Amino acid sequence: MRRACVAALLVAACLTGARDPYQARREAMVRDQIMARGIRNPDVLRVMREIPRHEFVPPALREQAYEDHPLPIGYGQTISQPYIVALMTAKLDVNKSHRVLEIGTGSGYQAAILAQLVKHVYTIEIVPQLAEQAKKRLAKYPNVTVRHGDGYEGWPEQAPFDRIIVTAAPPEIPQALIDQLKPGGKLLAPVGPSPWSQELVLIEKRPNGKLRRKSILPVVFVPMVRGKKE
Ligand code: SAH
């Protein structure tokens, strides 16, 4: 009887392992990188445990997908460090009724994480090849829409947004994005003139339209580049 139970457990473990051999690494990532640095939001921890980050990195880097650093995704761009994705998701303070704009789709990982917690994610990527890849990768996330374009202009057709998250660093927060934020909304962006002097900034637009700005911590993001005017 006991032997049968052990065998059944082993089969169950193997089956789960076969479904997602990366589950244990995700658990360790959440425990050692995210909870260890003070993030407690249960929804954020849950989605970081669920979303298969290894599917968002180039195949040759899959084994490094759950390590404590950003990774290259081609075209000089990066997927952010897991802790930064968790921190930004927590600071954005989202709920299931929110329509969210993301600037800088990159791999699509941040959009996939947010998609579990909000109503809809609209995400814009300036590198056409990355936008195309992300569109394919995110096809199984029905509440994400990817567009190729210049984030400096925002997404006027879908505005206003409850939340805006910028994942490339502009020298200052683009006015178009502030204009496309709902009163009562929040915008999170790494801001700074160079990769060596950026800070993560949270803007709250009060119901009366006044802005409150708070610095969260120093960060290093790729620059938000300007699109060519046609
Ligand atoms: N959120 C991404 C990481 C983004 S890296 C992820 O989860 O993987 C920043 C991305 O912003 C890059 O892909 C870069 O091409 C893009 N980017 C830079 N300037 C931009 C702009 N003006 N508009 C839209 N995307 C931009």
CSV table of C-alpha atoms and ligand atoms in Angstrom, one decimal:
chain,number,residue,atom,x,y,z
A,1,MET,CA,0.0,0.0,0.0
A,2,ARG,CA,2.7,2.4,1.1
A,3,ARG,CA,4.8,1.5,-1.9
A,4,ALA,CA,1.8,2.1,-4.2
A,5,CYS,CA,1.4,5.6,-2.7
A,6,VAL,CA,5.1,6.5,-3.2
A,7,ALA,CA,4.8,5.3,-6.8
A,8,ALA,CA,1.7,7.4,-7.3
A,9,LEU,CA,3.4,10.4,-5.8
A,10,LEU,CA,6.4,9.9,-8.1
A,11,VAL,CA,4.2,9.6,-11.1
A,12,ALA,CA,2.3,12.8,-10.1
A,13,ALA,CA,5.6,14.7,-9.6
A,14,CYS,CA,6.9,13.5,-12.9
A,15,LEU,CA,3.8,14.5,-14.7
A,16,THR,CA,3.8,18.0,-13.2
A,17,GLY,CA,7.5,18.2,-13.9
A,18,ALA,CA,6.9,17.1,-17.5
A,19,ARG,CA,4.3,19.8,-17.9
A,20,ASP,CA,6.6,22.6,-16.7
A,21,PRO,CA,10.1,21.7,-15.7
A,22,TYR,CA,10.7,25.4,-14.8
A,23,GLN,CA,8.1,25.5,-12.0
A,24,ALA,CA,10.7,25.0,-9.3
A,25,ARG,CA,12.9,27.8,-10.7
A,26,ARG,CA,10.0,30.2,-10.7
A,27,GLU,CA,9.2,29.3,-7.1
A,28,ALA,CA,12.8,30.0,-6.2
A,29,MET,CA,12.8,33.3,-8.2
A,30,VAL,CA,9.8,34.5,-6.3
A,31,ARG,CA,11.2,33.5,-2.9
A,32,ASP,CA,14.8,34.5,-3.2
A,33,GLN,CA,14.6,37.6,-5.5
A,34,ILE,CA,11.1,39.1,-5.0
A,35,MET,CA,9.8,38.2,-1.5
A,36,ALA,CA,13.3,38.5,-0.1
A,37,ARG,CA,13.4,42.2,-1.3
A,38,GLY,CA,10.1,42.9,0.4
A,39,ILE,CA,7.3,42.5,-2.2
A,40,ARG,CA,4.3,41.0,-0.4
A,41,ASN,CA,1.4,41.7,-2.8
A,42,PRO,CA,-0.2,38.2,-3.1
A,43,ASP,CA,-1.5,38.8,-6.6
A,44,VAL,CA,1.9,39.9,-7.9
A,45,LEU,CA,3.6,36.9,-6.3
A,46,ARG,CA,1.0,34.5,-7.8
A,47,VAL,CA,1.4,35.7,-11.4
A,48,MET,CA,5.2,35.8,-11.1
A,49,ARG,CA,4.9,32.1,-10.1
A,50,GLU,CA,2.5,31.3,-13.0
A,51,ILE,CA,3.8,33.1,-16.1
A,52,PRO,CA,6.5,31.1,-18.0
A,53,ARG,CA,9.2,33.7,-18.3
A,54,HIS,CA,11.4,31.2,-20.2
A,55,GLU,CA,9.0,31.5,-23.1
A,56,PHE,CA,9.8,35.2,-23.4
A,57,VAL,CA,13.6,34.9,-23.8
A,58,PRO,CA,15.6,33.8,-26.8
A,59,PRO,CA,15.8,29.9,-26.9
A,60,ALA,CA,19.6,30.0,-26.3
A,61,LEU,CA,19.1,31.9,-23.0
A,62,ARG,CA,16.2,29.8,-21.6
A,63,GLU,CA,18.3,28.3,-18.9
A,64,GLN,CA,19.0,31.8,-17.5
A,65,ALA,CA,15.4,33.0,-17.7
A,66,TYR,CA,14.9,32.9,-13.9
A,67,GLU,CA,18.2,34.4,-12.9
A,68,ASP,CA,18.4,37.7,-11.0
A,69,HIS,CA,19.3,40.0,-13.9
A,70,PRO,CA,17.9,41.4,-17.3
A,71,LEU,CA,18.6,39.4,-20.5
A,72,PRO,CA,19.2,40.5,-24.1
A,73,ILE,CA,16.2,39.9,-26.4
A,74,GLY,CA,17.9,41.1,-29.7
A,75,TYR,CA,18.0,44.5,-31.4
A,76,GLY,CA,19.9,46.0,-28.5
A,77,GLN,CA,16.9,45.6,-26.1
A,78,THR,CA,16.4,43.6,-22.9
A,79,ILE,CA,13.8,41.9,-20.8
A,80,SER,CA,13.9,43.4,-17.3
A,81,GLN,CA,15.1,41.7,-14.2
A,82,PRO,CA,12.3,39.7,-12.5
A,83,TYR,CA,12.4,41.8,-9.4
A,84,ILE,CA,11.9,45.0,-11.4
A,85,VAL,CA,8.9,43.5,-13.2
A,86,ALA,CA,7.4,42.5,-9.9
A,87,LEU,CA,8.1,45.9,-8.3
A,88,MET,CA,6.6,47.9,-11.2
A,89,THR,CA,3.6,45.6,-11.2
A,90,ALA,CA,3.1,46.1,-7.5
A,91,LYS,CA,3.6,49.9,-7.6
A,92,LEU,CA,1.2,50.3,-10.5
A,93,ASP,CA,-1.6,49.2,-8.1
A,94,VAL,CA,-3.9,47.6,-10.7
A,95,ASN,CA,-7.2,45.8,-10.5
A,96,LYS,CA,-9.5,43.8,-12.8
A,97,SER,CA,-11.4,46.9,-14.1
A,98,HIS,CA,-8.3,48.7,-15.4
A,99,ARG,CA,-7.3,49.4,-19.0
A,100,VAL,CA,-3.5,49.7,-19.1
A,101,LEU,CA,-1.1,51.2,-21.6
A,102,GLU,CA,2.4,49.9,-21.8
A,103,ILE,CA,5.2,51.6,-23.7
A,104,GLY,CA,8.0,49.2,-24.7
A,105,THR,CA,6.5,45.8,-25.3
A,106,GLY,CA,10.0,44.2,-25.8
A,107,SER,CA,9.6,40.5,-25.1
A,108,GLY,CA,6.0,40.8,-24.0
A,109,TYR,CA,6.7,39.5,-20.5
A,110,GLN,CA,5.5,42.5,-18.5
A,111,ALA,CA,2.4,42.7,-20.7
A,112,ALA,CA,1.6,39.0,-20.0
A,113,ILE,CA,2.1,39.5,-16.2
A,114,LEU,CA,-0.2,42.6,-16.2
A,115,ALA,CA,-2.8,40.8,-18.4
A,116,GLN,CA,-3.6,38.4,-15.4
A,117,LEU,CA,-4.4,41.3,-13.2
A,118,VAL,CA,-6.3,43.9,-15.3
A,119,LYS,CA,-9.1,44.1,-17.9
A,120,HIS,CA,-6.9,44.9,-20.9
A,121,VAL,CA,-3.3,45.7,-21.8
A,122,TYR,CA,-2.5,47.9,-24.8
A,123,THR,CA,1.2,47.8,-25.6
A,124,ILE,CA,3.3,49.7,-28.1
A,125,GLU,CA,6.8,48.6,-29.4
A,126,ILE,CA,9.0,50.7,-31.7
A,127,VAL,CA,11.2,47.9,-33.1
A,128,PRO,CA,9.0,46.3,-35.8
A,129,GLN,CA,10.5,42.8,-35.4
A,130,LEU,CA,10.0,42.8,-31.6
A,131,ALA,CA,6.4,44.0,-32.1
A,132,GLU,CA,5.8,41.1,-34.6
A,133,GLN,CA,7.4,38.5,-32.3
A,134,ALA,CA,5.5,39.7,-29.3
A,135,LYS,CA,2.2,39.7,-31.2
A,136,LYS,CA,2.7,36.0,-31.9
A,137,ARG,CA,3.9,35.2,-28.4
A,138,LEU,CA,1.0,37.0,-26.8
A,139,ALA,CA,-1.7,35.6,-29.1
A,140,LYS,CA,-2.7,33.2,-26.3
A,141,TYR,CA,-3.4,36.2,-24.0
A,142,PRO,CA,-6.7,37.5,-25.3
A,143,ASN,CA,-6.7,40.7,-23.3
A,144,VAL,CA,-3.4,42.0,-24.7
A,145,THR,CA,-3.2,44.1,-27.9
A,146,VAL,CA,0.2,44.8,-29.4
A,147,ARG,CA,0.9,47.6,-31.8
A,148,HIS,CA,4.0,48.7,-33.6
A,149,GLY,CA,4.5,52.4,-33.1
A,150,ASP,CA,6.1,55.3,-31.2
A,151,GLY,CA,5.2,55.4,-27.5
A,152,TYR,CA,5.9,59.2,-27.4
A,153,GLU,CA,2.5,59.6,-29.0
A,154,GLY,CA,0.7,57.1,-26.7
A,155,TRP,CA,-2.4,55.4,-28.1
A,156,PRO,CA,-5.0,58.2,-28.6
A,157,GLU,CA,-7.6,55.9,-30.1
A,158,GLN,CA,-7.8,53.8,-26.9
A,159,ALA,CA,-7.2,56.7,-24.4
A,160,PRO,CA,-7.8,57.5,-21.6
A,161,PHE,CA,-6.1,54.8,-19.5
A,162,ASP,CA,-6.4,53.9,-15.8
A,163,ARG,CA,-2.7,53.1,-15.7
A,164,ILE,CA,0.3,53.7,-17.9
A,165,ILE,CA,3.6,51.8,-17.5
A,166,VAL,CA,6.7,52.9,-19.4
A,167,THR,CA,9.5,50.3,-19.7
A,168,ALA,CA,12.1,52.4,-21.6
A,169,ALA,CA,13.5,55.6,-20.2
A,170,PRO,CA,12.6,59.0,-21.7
A,171,PRO,CA,14.5,62.1,-20.5
A,172,GLU,CA,11.2,63.5,-19.2
A,173,ILE,CA,7.7,62.0,-19.0
A,174,PRO,CA,6.1,62.7,-22.4
A,175,GLN,CA,3.1,65.1,-22.2
A,176,ALA,CA,1.0,62.9,-24.5
A,177,LEU,CA,1.1,60.1,-21.9
A,178,ILE,CA,0.1,62.4,-19.1
A,179,ASP,CA,-2.8,63.7,-21.2
A,180,GLN,CA,-3.9,60.1,-21.9
A,181,LEU,CA,-4.0,59.2,-18.2
A,182,LYS,CA,-7.5,59.3,-16.5
A,183,PRO,CA,-8.0,61.6,-13.5
A,184,GLY,CA,-7.4,59.3,-10.5
A,185,GLY,CA,-4.9,57.3,-12.6
A,186,LYS,CA,-1.2,56.4,-12.1
A,187,LEU,CA,1.7,56.4,-14.4
A,188,LEU,CA,5.0,54.6,-13.7
A,189,ALA,CA,8.2,55.4,-15.7
A,190,PRO,CA,12.0,55.2,-15.5
A,191,VAL,CA,13.1,58.8,-16.2
A,192,GLY,CA,16.5,60.2,-16.9
A,193,PRO,CA,18.9,61.6,-19.5
A,194,SER,CA,21.2,58.6,-19.6
A,195,PRO,CA,21.3,55.0,-18.4
A,196,TRP,CA,23.5,56.1,-15.5
A,197,SER,CA,21.1,58.6,-14.0
A,198,GLN,CA,17.5,57.3,-14.1
A,199,GLU,CA,15.0,57.0,-11.4
A,200,LEU,CA,11.7,55.1,-11.4
A,201,VAL,CA,9.0,57.8,-11.0
A,202,LEU,CA,5.3,57.3,-10.0
A,203,ILE,CA,2.9,60.0,-11.2
A,204,GLU,CA,-0.6,60.2,-9.7
A,205,LYS,CA,-3.2,62.3,-11.5
A,206,ARG,CA,-5.6,63.5,-8.8
A,207,PRO,CA,-9.3,63.6,-9.6
A,208,ASN,CA,-9.0,67.4,-10.0
A,209,GLY,CA,-6.2,66.8,-12.6
A,210,LYS,CA,-3.3,67.9,-10.5
A,211,LEU,CA,-0.1,65.7,-10.6
A,212,ARG,CA,1.8,64.3,-7.7
A,213,ARG,CA,5.3,62.9,-8.4
A,214,LYS,CA,7.2,60.4,-6.3
A,215,SER,CA,10.6,58.9,-6.9
A,216,ILE,CA,10.8,55.1,-6.1
A,217,LEU,CA,14.4,54.1,-6.7
A,218,PRO,CA,17.3,54.4,-9.1
A,219,VAL,CA,17.0,52.1,-12.1
A,220,VAL,CA,18.8,51.2,-15.4
A,221,PHE,CA,16.5,50.9,-18.5
A,222,VAL,CA,17.2,51.1,-22.2
A,223,PRO,CA,16.5,54.6,-23.6
A,224,MET,CA,13.0,55.5,-25.0
A,225,VAL,CA,13.9,56.5,-28.5
A,226,ARG,CA,12.1,58.9,-30.8
A,227,GLY,CA,10.3,57.5,-33.8
A,228,LYS,CA,11.0,58.9,-37.2
A,229,LYS,CA,8.4,61.3,-38.5
A,230,GLU,CA,7.0,60.0,-41.8
B,1,SAH,N1,8.6,45.5,-21.1
B,1,SAH,C1,9.6,44.7,-21.8
B,1,SAH,C2,11.0,45.3,-21.6
B,1,SAH,C3,11.2,46.4,-22.4
B,1,SAH,S1,12.8,46.9,-22.9
B,1,SAH,C4,9.6,43.3,-21.4
B,1,SAH,O1,8.8,42.9,-20.6
B,1,SAH,O2,10.3,42.5,-22.1
B,1,SAH,C5,12.2,48.4,-23.6
B,1,SAH,C6,11.5,48.3,-24.9
B,1,SAH,O3,11.1,49.6,-25.3
B,1,SAH,C7,12.4,47.9,-26.1
B,1,SAH,O4,11.9,46.8,-26.7
B,1,SAH,C8,12.5,49.1,-27.0
B,1,SAH,O5,12.5,48.8,-28.4
B,1,SAH,C9,11.2,49.8,-26.7
B,1,SAH,N2,11.1,51.2,-27.0
B,1,SAH,C10,12.1,52.2,-26.9
B,1,SAH,N3,11.6,53.4,-27.3
B,1,SAH,C11,10.3,53.2,-27.6
B,1,SAH,C12,9.3,54.1,-28.1
B,1,SAH,N4,9.5,55.4,-28.3
B,1,SAH,N5,8.1,53.6,-28.3
B,1,SAH,C13,7.8,52.3,-28.0
B,1,SAH,N6,8.7,51.4,-27.6
B,1,SAH,C14,10.0,51.9,-27.4
